[in-house]
Coordinates of C-alpha atoms in Angstrom, one line a residue:
X1 CA -10.9 -1.4 30.1
X2 CA -9.8 -4.6 31.8
X3 CA -6.5 -5.0 29.8
X4 CA -3.2 -4.5 31.7
X5 CA -1.5 -3.1 28.6
X6 CA -2.6 -2.3 24.9
X7 CA -0.3 -3.0 21.9
X8 CA -1.0 -1.4 18.6
X9 CA 0.9 -1.0 15.4
X10 CA 1.1 2.7 14.6
X11 CA 1.1 6.2 16.4
X12 CA -2.0 7.0 14.4
X13 CA -3.8 3.9 15.8
X14 CA -2.6 4.9 19.3
X15 CA -4.1 8.3 18.9
X16 CA -7.4 6.8 17.6
X17 CA -7.6 4.5 20.7
X18 CA -6.9 7.3 23.0
X19 CA -9.5 9.7 21.2
X20 CA -12.3 7.1 20.9
X21 CA -11.8 4.8 23.8
X22 CA -10.4 7.4 26.3
X23 CA -7.5 5.2 27.1
X24 CA -4.5 6.6 29.1
X25 CA -1.6 6.9 26.8
X26 CA 0.8 5.4 29.3
X27 CA -1.3 2.1 28.8
X28 CA -0.5 1.9 25.1
X29 CA 2.7 0.8 23.3
X30 CA 3.3 1.2 19.5
X31 CA 4.9 -2.0 18.0
X32 CA 5.0 -1.6 14.3
X33 CA 4.3 -4.4 11.9
X34 CA 7.0 -5.8 9.6
X35 CA 7.5 -7.4 6.4
X36 CA 8.6 -10.9 5.4
X37 CA 11.9 -10.1 3.8
X38 CA 12.3 -13.6 2.3
X39 CA 9.0 -13.3 0.4
X40 CA 9.1 -9.5 -0.4
X41 CA 12.4 -8.7 -1.8
X42 CA 14.4 -7.7 -4.8
X43 CA 16.0 -10.0 -7.3
X44 CA 13.1 -12.1 -8.8
X45 CA 14.0 -13.4 -12.2
X46 CA 12.3 -11.5 -15.1
X47 CA 10.8 -14.7 -16.5
X48 CA 8.9 -15.3 -13.2
X49 CA 7.6 -11.8 -13.2
X50 CA 6.5 -12.2 -16.8
X51 CA 4.8 -15.4 -15.9
X52 CA 2.7 -13.8 -13.2
X53 CA 1.9 -11.0 -15.5
X54 CA 0.6 -13.2 -18.2
X55 CA -1.4 -15.1 -15.5
X56 CA -3.3 -11.8 -14.7
X57 CA -3.5 -10.7 -18.3
X58 CA -1.1 -7.8 -18.0
X59 CA 0.8 -7.1 -21.3
X60 CA 2.1 -3.6 -20.8
X61 CA 3.9 -1.5 -18.3
X62 CA 1.6 -0.9 -15.3
X63 CA 0.8 0.9 -12.2
X64 CA -0.3 -1.5 -9.4
X65 CA -2.8 -1.2 -6.6
X66 CA -3.0 -4.4 -4.5
X67 CA -5.6 -4.7 -1.8
X68 CA -9.3 -5.1 -1.2
X69 CA -11.7 -3.6 -3.8
X70 CA -13.8 -1.4 -1.5
X71 CA -14.5 2.4 -0.9
X72 CA -12.1 2.9 1.9
X73 CA -9.2 2.3 -0.3
X74 CA -10.1 5.4 -2.5
X75 CA -10.2 3.6 -5.8
X76 CA -12.8 5.8 -7.6
X77 CA -10.4 8.7 -7.2
X78 CA -7.4 6.7 -8.3
X79 CA -9.4 5.8 -11.4
X80 CA -10.3 9.5 -12.0
X81 CA -6.7 10.4 -11.6
X82 CA -5.7 7.7 -14.2
X83 CA -8.3 8.9 -16.5
X84 CA -6.6 12.5 -16.3
X85 CA -3.3 10.8 -17.2
X86 CA -4.8 9.0 -20.2
X87 CA -6.3 12.3 -21.4
X88 CA -3.0 14.1 -21.1
X89 CA -0.5 11.5 -22.5
X90 CA -0.2 8.8 -25.0
X91 CA 1.1 5.3 -24.2
X92 CA 0.2 5.6 -20.6
X93 CA 1.0 2.3 -18.5
X94 CA -2.0 0.1 -17.6
X95 CA -3.6 0.4 -14.2
X96 CA -3.8 -3.0 -12.5
X97 CA -6.4 -3.0 -9.5
X98 CA -5.5 -6.3 -7.9
X99 CA -7.4 -8.0 -5.1
X100 CA -10.7 -9.5 -4.0
X101 CA -14.0 -7.7 -3.9
X102 CA -14.8 -6.2 -0.4
X103 CA -18.1 -4.3 0.1
X104 CA -19.8 -1.5 -2.0
X105 CA -17.5 -2.2 -4.9
X106 CA -20.2 -1.7 -7.7
X107 CA -19.4 2.0 -8.0
X108 CA -15.6 1.3 -8.5
X109 CA -16.4 -0.8 -11.5
X110 CA -18.9 1.7 -12.8
X111 CA -16.2 4.3 -12.6
X112 CA -14.1 2.5 -15.1
X113 CA -17.1 2.4 -17.5
X114 CA -17.9 6.1 -16.9
X115 CA -14.3 7.0 -17.7
X116 CA -14.1 4.9 -20.9
X117 CA -11.0 2.9 -19.4
X118 CA -12.1 -0.7 -19.9
X119 CA -9.1 -1.2 -22.4
X120 CA -6.7 0.3 -19.9
X121 CA -7.8 -1.0 -16.4
X122 CA -7.3 -4.5 -15.4
X123 CA -9.2 -6.0 -12.3
X124 CA -7.3 -9.3 -11.6
X125 CA -9.6 -10.5 -8.9
X126 CA -8.1 -12.4 -5.8
X127 CA -4.4 -12.7 -6.0
X128 CA -2.5 -15.7 -4.7
X129 CA -0.1 -14.7 -1.9
X130 CA 2.8 -16.2 -3.7
X131 CA 2.1 -13.8 -6.7
X132 CA 1.9 -10.6 -4.7
X133 CA 5.6 -9.9 -4.6
X134 CA 6.1 -10.7 -8.3
X135 CA 3.3 -8.4 -9.2
X136 CA 4.8 -5.7 -7.1
X137 CA 8.3 -6.3 -8.5
X138 CA 7.0 -5.8 -12.1
X139 CA 5.2 -2.5 -11.6
X140 CA 6.6 0.8 -12.3
X141 CA 5.0 2.1 -9.3
X142 CA 2.7 0.9 -6.4
X143 CA -0.3 3.3 -5.9
X144 CA -2.1 3.2 -2.7
X145 CA -4.3 6.4 -1.9
X146 CA -6.2 4.8 0.9
X147 CA -8.4 7.0 3.0
X148 CA -7.9 5.1 6.3
X149 CA -5.3 2.6 7.4
X150 CA -4.3 1.5 10.9
X151 CA -0.8 0.4 9.6
X152 CA -0.5 0.0 5.8
X153 CA 1.2 -3.3 4.9
X154 CA 0.9 -3.2 1.1
X155 CA 3.2 -0.2 0.6
X156 CA 5.8 -1.7 3.0
X157 CA 5.8 -4.9 1.1
X158 CA 6.2 -2.9 -2.3
X159 CA 9.1 -1.0 -0.9
X160 CA 10.8 -4.3 0.1
X161 CA 10.4 -5.3 -3.5
X162 CA 12.0 -2.2 -4.7
X163 CA 8.9 -0.8 -6.2
X164 CA 8.4 3.1 -6.0
X165 CA 5.5 4.0 -3.8
X166 CA 2.8 6.6 -4.1
X167 CA 0.3 6.8 -1.1
X168 CA -1.6 9.0 1.2
X169 CA -0.2 11.6 3.5
X170 CA -2.8 10.8 6.0
X171 CA -3.5 8.3 8.9
X172 CA -0.7 5.9 9.5
X173 CA 0.8 5.7 6.1
X174 CA 3.5 8.5 6.4
X175 CA 4.9 6.5 9.5
X176 CA 5.4 3.5 7.2
X177 CA 6.6 5.2 4.1
X178 CA 8.6 8.1 5.6
X179 CA 10.5 10.0 2.8
X180 CA 10.9 6.9 0.6
X181 CA 7.8 7.4 -1.3
X182 CA 5.6 10.2 -2.8
X183 CA 2.9 11.3 -0.4
X184 CA -0.3 12.8 -1.7
X185 CA -3.6 14.3 -0.5
X186 CA -5.9 11.2 -1.1
X187 CA -8.8 13.5 -1.8
X188 CA -7.0 15.5 -4.5
X189 CA -7.4 13.7 -7.8
X190 CA -4.9 16.1 -9.5
X191 CA -2.2 15.3 -6.9
X192 CA -2.6 11.7 -7.4
X193 CA -2.4 12.1 -11.3
X194 CA 0.6 14.3 -11.1
X195 CA 2.4 11.7 -8.9
X196 CA 1.6 9.0 -11.4
X197 CA 2.8 11.0 -14.3
X198 CA 6.0 12.0 -12.6
X199 CA 7.0 8.4 -12.0
X200 CA 5.8 7.3 -15.4
X201 CA 8.0 9.7 -17.1
X202 CA 11.2 10.1 -14.8
X203 CA 13.1 6.8 -14.6
X204 CA 15.8 8.5 -12.5
X205 CA 13.2 9.3 -9.8
X206 CA 11.9 5.6 -10.2
X207 CA 15.4 4.5 -9.2
X208 CA 15.9 6.9 -6.4
X209 CA 12.6 5.9 -4.7
X210 CA 13.3 2.2 -5.3
X211 CA 16.7 2.4 -3.3
X212 CA 15.1 4.6 -0.7
X213 CA 12.1 2.1 -0.3
X214 CA 14.5 -0.9 -0.1
X215 CA 16.4 0.8 2.8
X216 CA 13.3 2.0 4.5
X217 CA 11.7 -1.5 4.5
X218 CA 14.8 -3.0 6.1
X219 CA 13.9 -1.2 9.3
X220 CA 10.6 -3.1 9.7
X221 CA 11.8 -6.7 10.9
X222 CA 9.4 -9.2 12.6
X223 CA 12.3 -10.1 14.9
X224 CA 12.5 -6.4 16.3
X225 CA 8.8 -6.3 16.7
X226 CA 8.6 -9.6 18.5
X227 CA 11.4 -8.6 20.8
X228 CA 9.4 -5.3 21.7
X229 CA 6.4 -7.5 22.6
X230 CA 8.6 -9.9 24.9
X231 CA 9.8 -6.7 26.8
X232 CA 6.3 -5.5 27.3
X233 CA 5.3 -8.8 28.6
X234 CA 8.3 -9.0 30.9
X235 CA 7.6 -5.5 32.3
X236 CA 4.0 -6.5 33.0
X237 CA 5.2 -9.6 34.7
X238 CA 7.5 -7.7 37.2
X239 CA 5.3 -4.6 37.8

């Protein structure tokens, strides 16, 4: 209430601030997050990608989720969707769930046991920052069906690496991904499974989404975001 101005990183977050804190919309400016294009990029050598795969015990083609292991990320439905895939097709890529444990994660690990997927699902544990772009670059698709995101950095980073993205059509994620990824209802297990199957079997679409994602990610530059913040500060100074 005492702030002269509020900066947030998505239109979705702006709407949430207006809704729950009853702040005047004129007092809020959206400045999107961006991606480190020197770190998250295309062109990593194949041997470097293989080294990181070996480090995290990945020995096949794989779908990748990278983030905290917690309920908000909707991993139980992702695992159910993957189980559908395994039941419908042979030689399905592995599912790699990368990241440290958050909260209430026991049911997520239990779901893997319930679906008899211990041989197909890999939990990597904490991933070093330097390994993230290499893990993303090696995946056939980055799957991020999160239930709630204020912005959604991981899909943006994956797109910058040229990795096709499947993510939720809710909260802030469509603002980040636009038409450069496959958007699904995160509550619909069948939709998630269909999107994964589509990308697993259609190499042409993998290529199309890879190119679209690279171009989309170029629009998110920290220099641009910083310039927007500077302009807001200048306006506050002179008003």
